[in-house]
Amino acid sequence: MTQINTCLKRVFTIFNIFFAIVGGVIIALALLSQVLTNTGGRENLEGRTTGLIALYVVGAITMMIAILGAYGAHKESKVSLIVFLVCMVIGTLLMLRIGISTAMARPQIEGILESKFREFVPLDEASEDVKNMAESLQMTMHCCGLFSYKDWGNEIPDSCMCNPETEMDECQTINYRAFMLSGKTIYAKTCFSILMHYVILITDILLGVVFTLAILAVLGMVLSSVMIHQLRYPNRPTILLSVPAVFSPAPPKYQELHNPPIY
C-alpha cells in the first residue's frame, strides 16, 4: 500500500533527476578540464591533480545521493530517505560554509594574486617555466607582460607582437630601445588585468552555484522530511475539505401537530 503522497513522490523524483544531472555536468567539466590542461605542455600545472580529483569526487557523490533519494522515494524506504536527509543537512552546512568564506575572501583576491605574480617580475630574469607560462598567456589572451610590457626589460618576446592591420584596437607602439629609431607594435593590455577579470567572473559563478545548491539542499531536506513523516505515521487521518456545517440544511425547528379525530 502506498504511504507517500503520489504528487510529492513525483516532485521528489524530479528533484533527484535534476541533482543527478548536476553531478553529471560536474564530471563532464572535470573531463573537459583534464583534456584542456593536458594540451600545450601544461601537465604539471600546480594544483591540477587536486582540483580534478575534487571535481570527480563532488560529481560522483552528487549522483550517488540523487540515486539514493530516488530509490528511497520509489521503494518508500525509510532508511534511504533518512540517509538522504542526513546528506542534505551536511551538504547545506558545507555549501553555506564555502559560500560565506568565498564571499568574505572575494575583495582580497586581487591583492593576493598581485603579490603572488609580482614574484615573477622581471620576466626576462625569471625561470624558463615562468617565461613559457607568460608567453603562452600572451599568445592566448593577446596581452603583453603581467603588469606592463616593461616586465620583459629589453627582451620583449615575439608573443607580445601585435599586427596593427588586423588588431588595430589591441595594439600600441613603443620605443623598444633608446638607440633604435623605429618603434615596436605590441599588445596594449596586460595579462594580469585579463586574468583578474576571469578570476572574478569564476568566483561570482562559484558563489551563485554554491548558494543555489544550498537552496536546493534545503528543499531536499523539506521534501525528505515530509516523506519520512508520512512513512512514520501511515495511518494518519486524511484531511479533506468539507463544507462547514453552518451551510448544511438544518432540520425543521417544529412539526405540525395533528389532533387525532374523536369518534
XYZ file of C-alpha atoms in Angstrom:
263
model
C 0.000 0.000 0.000
C 1.331 3.436 -0.964
C 2.079 5.508 2.116
C 3.660 8.558 0.418
C 1.565 11.089 -1.463
C 1.878 10.434 -5.200
C 2.306 14.102 -6.115
C 5.029 14.527 -3.501
C 6.796 11.430 -4.787
C 6.819 12.810 -8.329
C 8.168 16.176 -7.227
C 10.901 14.466 -5.233
C 11.802 12.251 -8.210
C 12.134 15.299 -10.490
C 14.257 16.967 -7.827
C 16.644 13.995 -7.736
C 16.811 13.782 -11.541
C 17.942 17.399 -11.554
C 20.519 16.604 -8.865
C 21.824 13.692 -10.936
C 22.157 15.981 -13.978
C 24.167 18.447 -11.878
C 26.505 15.637 -10.845
C 26.923 14.564 -14.471
C 27.725 18.131 -15.526
C 30.392 18.385 -12.812
C 32.024 15.153 -14.016
C 31.867 16.390 -17.621
C 33.572 19.649 -16.590
C 36.302 17.638 -14.866
C 36.869 15.597 -18.032
C 36.953 18.749 -20.161
C 39.422 20.423 -17.792
C 41.635 17.349 -17.858
C 41.722 17.338 -21.663
C 42.423 21.056 -21.919
C 45.174 21.056 -19.300
C 46.863 18.085 -20.976
C 47.456 20.094 -24.126
C 50.237 22.528 -24.755
C 52.631 21.060 -22.210
C 50.595 22.060 -19.173
C 50.572 18.691 -17.472
C 52.427 19.979 -14.416
C 50.169 22.868 -13.503
C 50.199 23.425 -9.767
C 47.107 22.020 -8.059
C 45.763 20.483 -11.284
C 45.523 16.947 -9.936
C 43.907 18.022 -6.666
C 41.327 20.142 -8.452
C 40.405 17.385 -10.897
C 40.056 14.810 -8.118
C 37.821 17.209 -6.168
C 35.559 17.690 -9.208
C 35.295 13.952 -9.821
C 34.509 13.260 -6.158
C 31.873 16.020 -5.912
C 30.199 14.887 -9.142
C 30.165 11.223 -8.108
C 28.809 11.984 -4.621
C 26.090 14.209 -6.067
C 24.928 11.459 -8.430
C 25.010 8.827 -5.675
C 22.899 10.990 -3.342
C 20.405 11.648 -6.146
C 20.103 7.928 -6.894
C 19.689 7.184 -3.186
C 16.888 9.726 -2.846
C 15.059 8.498 -5.954
C 15.350 4.891 -4.744
C 14.059 5.798 -1.278
C 11.024 7.561 -2.730
C 10.258 4.822 -5.252
C 10.582 1.947 -2.759
C 9.302 4.049 0.157
C 12.400 3.076 2.117
C 12.617 4.968 5.389
C 16.317 4.139 5.829
C 17.255 5.502 2.390
C 15.287 8.685 2.968
C 16.883 9.207 6.385
C 20.366 8.796 4.865
C 19.364 11.233 2.110
C 18.147 13.723 4.727
C 21.448 13.492 6.629
C 23.369 14.091 3.367
C 21.214 17.139 2.635
C 21.872 18.575 6.094
C 25.631 18.061 5.693
C 25.508 19.457 2.158
C 23.630 22.569 3.278
C 26.126 23.302 6.051
C 29.067 22.661 3.717
C 27.688 24.872 0.924
C 26.971 27.696 3.359
C 30.465 27.443 4.804
C 32.106 27.530 1.363
C 29.817 30.297 0.104
C 30.271 32.577 3.108
C 34.055 32.046 3.151
C 34.319 32.758 -0.582
C 32.135 35.863 -0.319
C 34.305 37.206 2.507
C 37.553 36.450 0.631
C 36.390 37.885 -2.722
C 37.529 41.503 -2.050
C 41.025 40.217 -1.130
C 41.580 38.012 -4.180
C 43.132 40.723 -6.358
C 45.666 41.738 -3.713
C 46.685 38.131 -3.024
C 47.144 37.301 -6.707
C 49.001 40.530 -7.400
C 51.535 39.866 -4.641
C 51.975 36.319 -5.990
C 52.563 37.427 -9.596
C 54.896 40.219 -8.505
C 57.342 37.487 -7.505
C 57.787 36.566 -11.199
C 58.843 40.072 -12.249
C 61.106 40.900 -14.065
C 60.160 38.246 -16.594
C 63.444 38.415 -18.517
C 65.217 37.146 -15.377
C 62.607 34.519 -14.444
C 62.931 30.764 -14.897
C 62.160 29.100 -18.202
C 58.916 27.656 -16.852
C 57.677 31.116 -15.876
C 58.716 32.557 -19.246
C 56.893 29.789 -21.108
C 53.794 30.319 -18.987
C 53.855 34.084 -19.621
C 54.345 33.672 -23.365
C 51.509 31.152 -23.510
C 49.224 33.648 -21.751
C 50.311 36.417 -24.111
C 49.569 34.398 -27.229
C 46.225 33.182 -25.899
C 44.913 36.403 -24.345
C 46.588 38.931 -26.681
C 48.394 40.767 -23.903
C 51.964 41.764 -23.089
C 53.628 41.466 -19.697
C 51.966 40.701 -16.404
C 51.633 44.313 -15.252
C 53.390 46.156 -18.098
C 55.445 45.428 -21.197
C 58.393 46.694 -19.140
C 58.249 43.413 -17.207
C 60.317 41.977 -20.079
C 63.012 44.656 -19.871
C 64.758 44.871 -23.236
C 63.807 41.335 -24.262
C 60.207 41.668 -25.351
C 59.293 38.321 -26.975
C 57.503 37.796 -30.274
C 54.368 36.673 -28.385
C 53.837 40.355 -27.490
C 53.878 41.463 -31.118
C 50.595 42.832 -32.459
C 49.514 43.168 -36.068
C 48.133 46.722 -36.486
C 46.382 45.825 -39.720
C 44.127 43.151 -38.204
C 44.237 44.049 -34.489
C 44.296 47.830 -34.557
C 42.258 48.303 -31.357
C 44.528 45.976 -29.365
C 47.897 47.461 -30.324
C 50.211 50.161 -29.075
C 53.535 51.413 -30.434
C 56.509 51.792 -28.083
C 60.177 52.693 -28.411
C 61.778 49.351 -27.759
C 65.353 50.547 -27.329
C 66.624 54.052 -26.895
C 69.147 53.702 -29.738
C 66.517 52.447 -32.200
C 64.685 54.993 -34.306
C 61.748 52.727 -35.130
C 59.193 51.529 -32.574
C 57.591 48.188 -31.885
C 53.879 47.394 -32.021
C 52.764 45.255 -29.104
C 49.517 44.364 -27.341
C 48.249 47.209 -25.174
C 46.531 45.128 -22.484
C 48.406 43.482 -19.633
C 47.893 39.811 -18.801
C 47.187 40.328 -15.106
C 44.178 42.574 -15.750
C 42.672 39.974 -18.104
C 43.394 37.166 -15.645
C 41.710 39.097 -12.841
C 38.612 39.607 -14.975
C 38.251 35.847 -15.447
C 39.105 35.068 -11.813
C 36.403 37.435 -10.531
C 33.941 36.045 -13.075
C 34.659 32.457 -11.999
C 34.372 33.474 -8.338
C 30.965 35.049 -8.916
C 29.789 31.960 -10.801
C 31.069 29.771 -7.962
C 29.156 31.838 -5.427
C 25.980 31.555 -7.476
C 26.364 27.787 -7.849
C 27.181 27.236 -4.164
C 24.225 29.228 -2.836
C 21.912 27.653 -5.435
C 22.998 24.192 -4.276
C 22.440 25.277 -0.678
C 18.862 26.310 -1.505
C 18.251 23.036 -3.342
C 19.662 21.110 -0.389
C 17.231 22.878 1.928
C 14.405 21.947 -0.448
C 15.617 18.342 -0.401
C 15.596 18.421 3.398
C 11.990 19.605 3.465
C 10.743 17.058 0.917
C 12.538 14.118 2.508
C 11.371 15.153 5.988
C 7.742 15.206 4.838
C 8.049 11.753 3.271
C 9.718 10.321 6.365
C 6.866 11.746 8.438
C 4.323 10.071 6.144
C 6.152 6.753 6.436
C 6.348 7.055 10.213
C 2.603 7.690 10.588
C 0.996 5.645 7.810
C -2.465 5.520 9.462
C -2.840 9.223 9.939
C -6.357 10.519 9.143
C -6.786 12.109 5.771
C -7.790 15.744 5.994
C -10.412 16.595 3.406
C -12.025 19.873 2.670
C -15.714 19.812 3.592
C -18.499 22.346 3.587
C -18.965 23.861 7.060
C -22.000 22.704 8.992
C -23.412 26.211 9.006
C -24.213 25.845 5.313
C -25.853 22.413 5.611
C -29.637 22.243 5.624
C -30.939 22.302 9.194
C -33.807 20.130 10.359
C -37.144 21.886 10.836
C -37.497 23.591 14.182
C -41.101 22.468 14.619
C -43.535 19.925 13.293
C -47.202 20.331 12.594
C -49.317 18.699 15.268
C -52.282 16.648 14.212
C -55.052 16.045 16.709
C -56.469 12.578 16.419
C -60.132 12.528 15.342
C -62.725 11.897 18.107
C -65.402 9.315 17.382
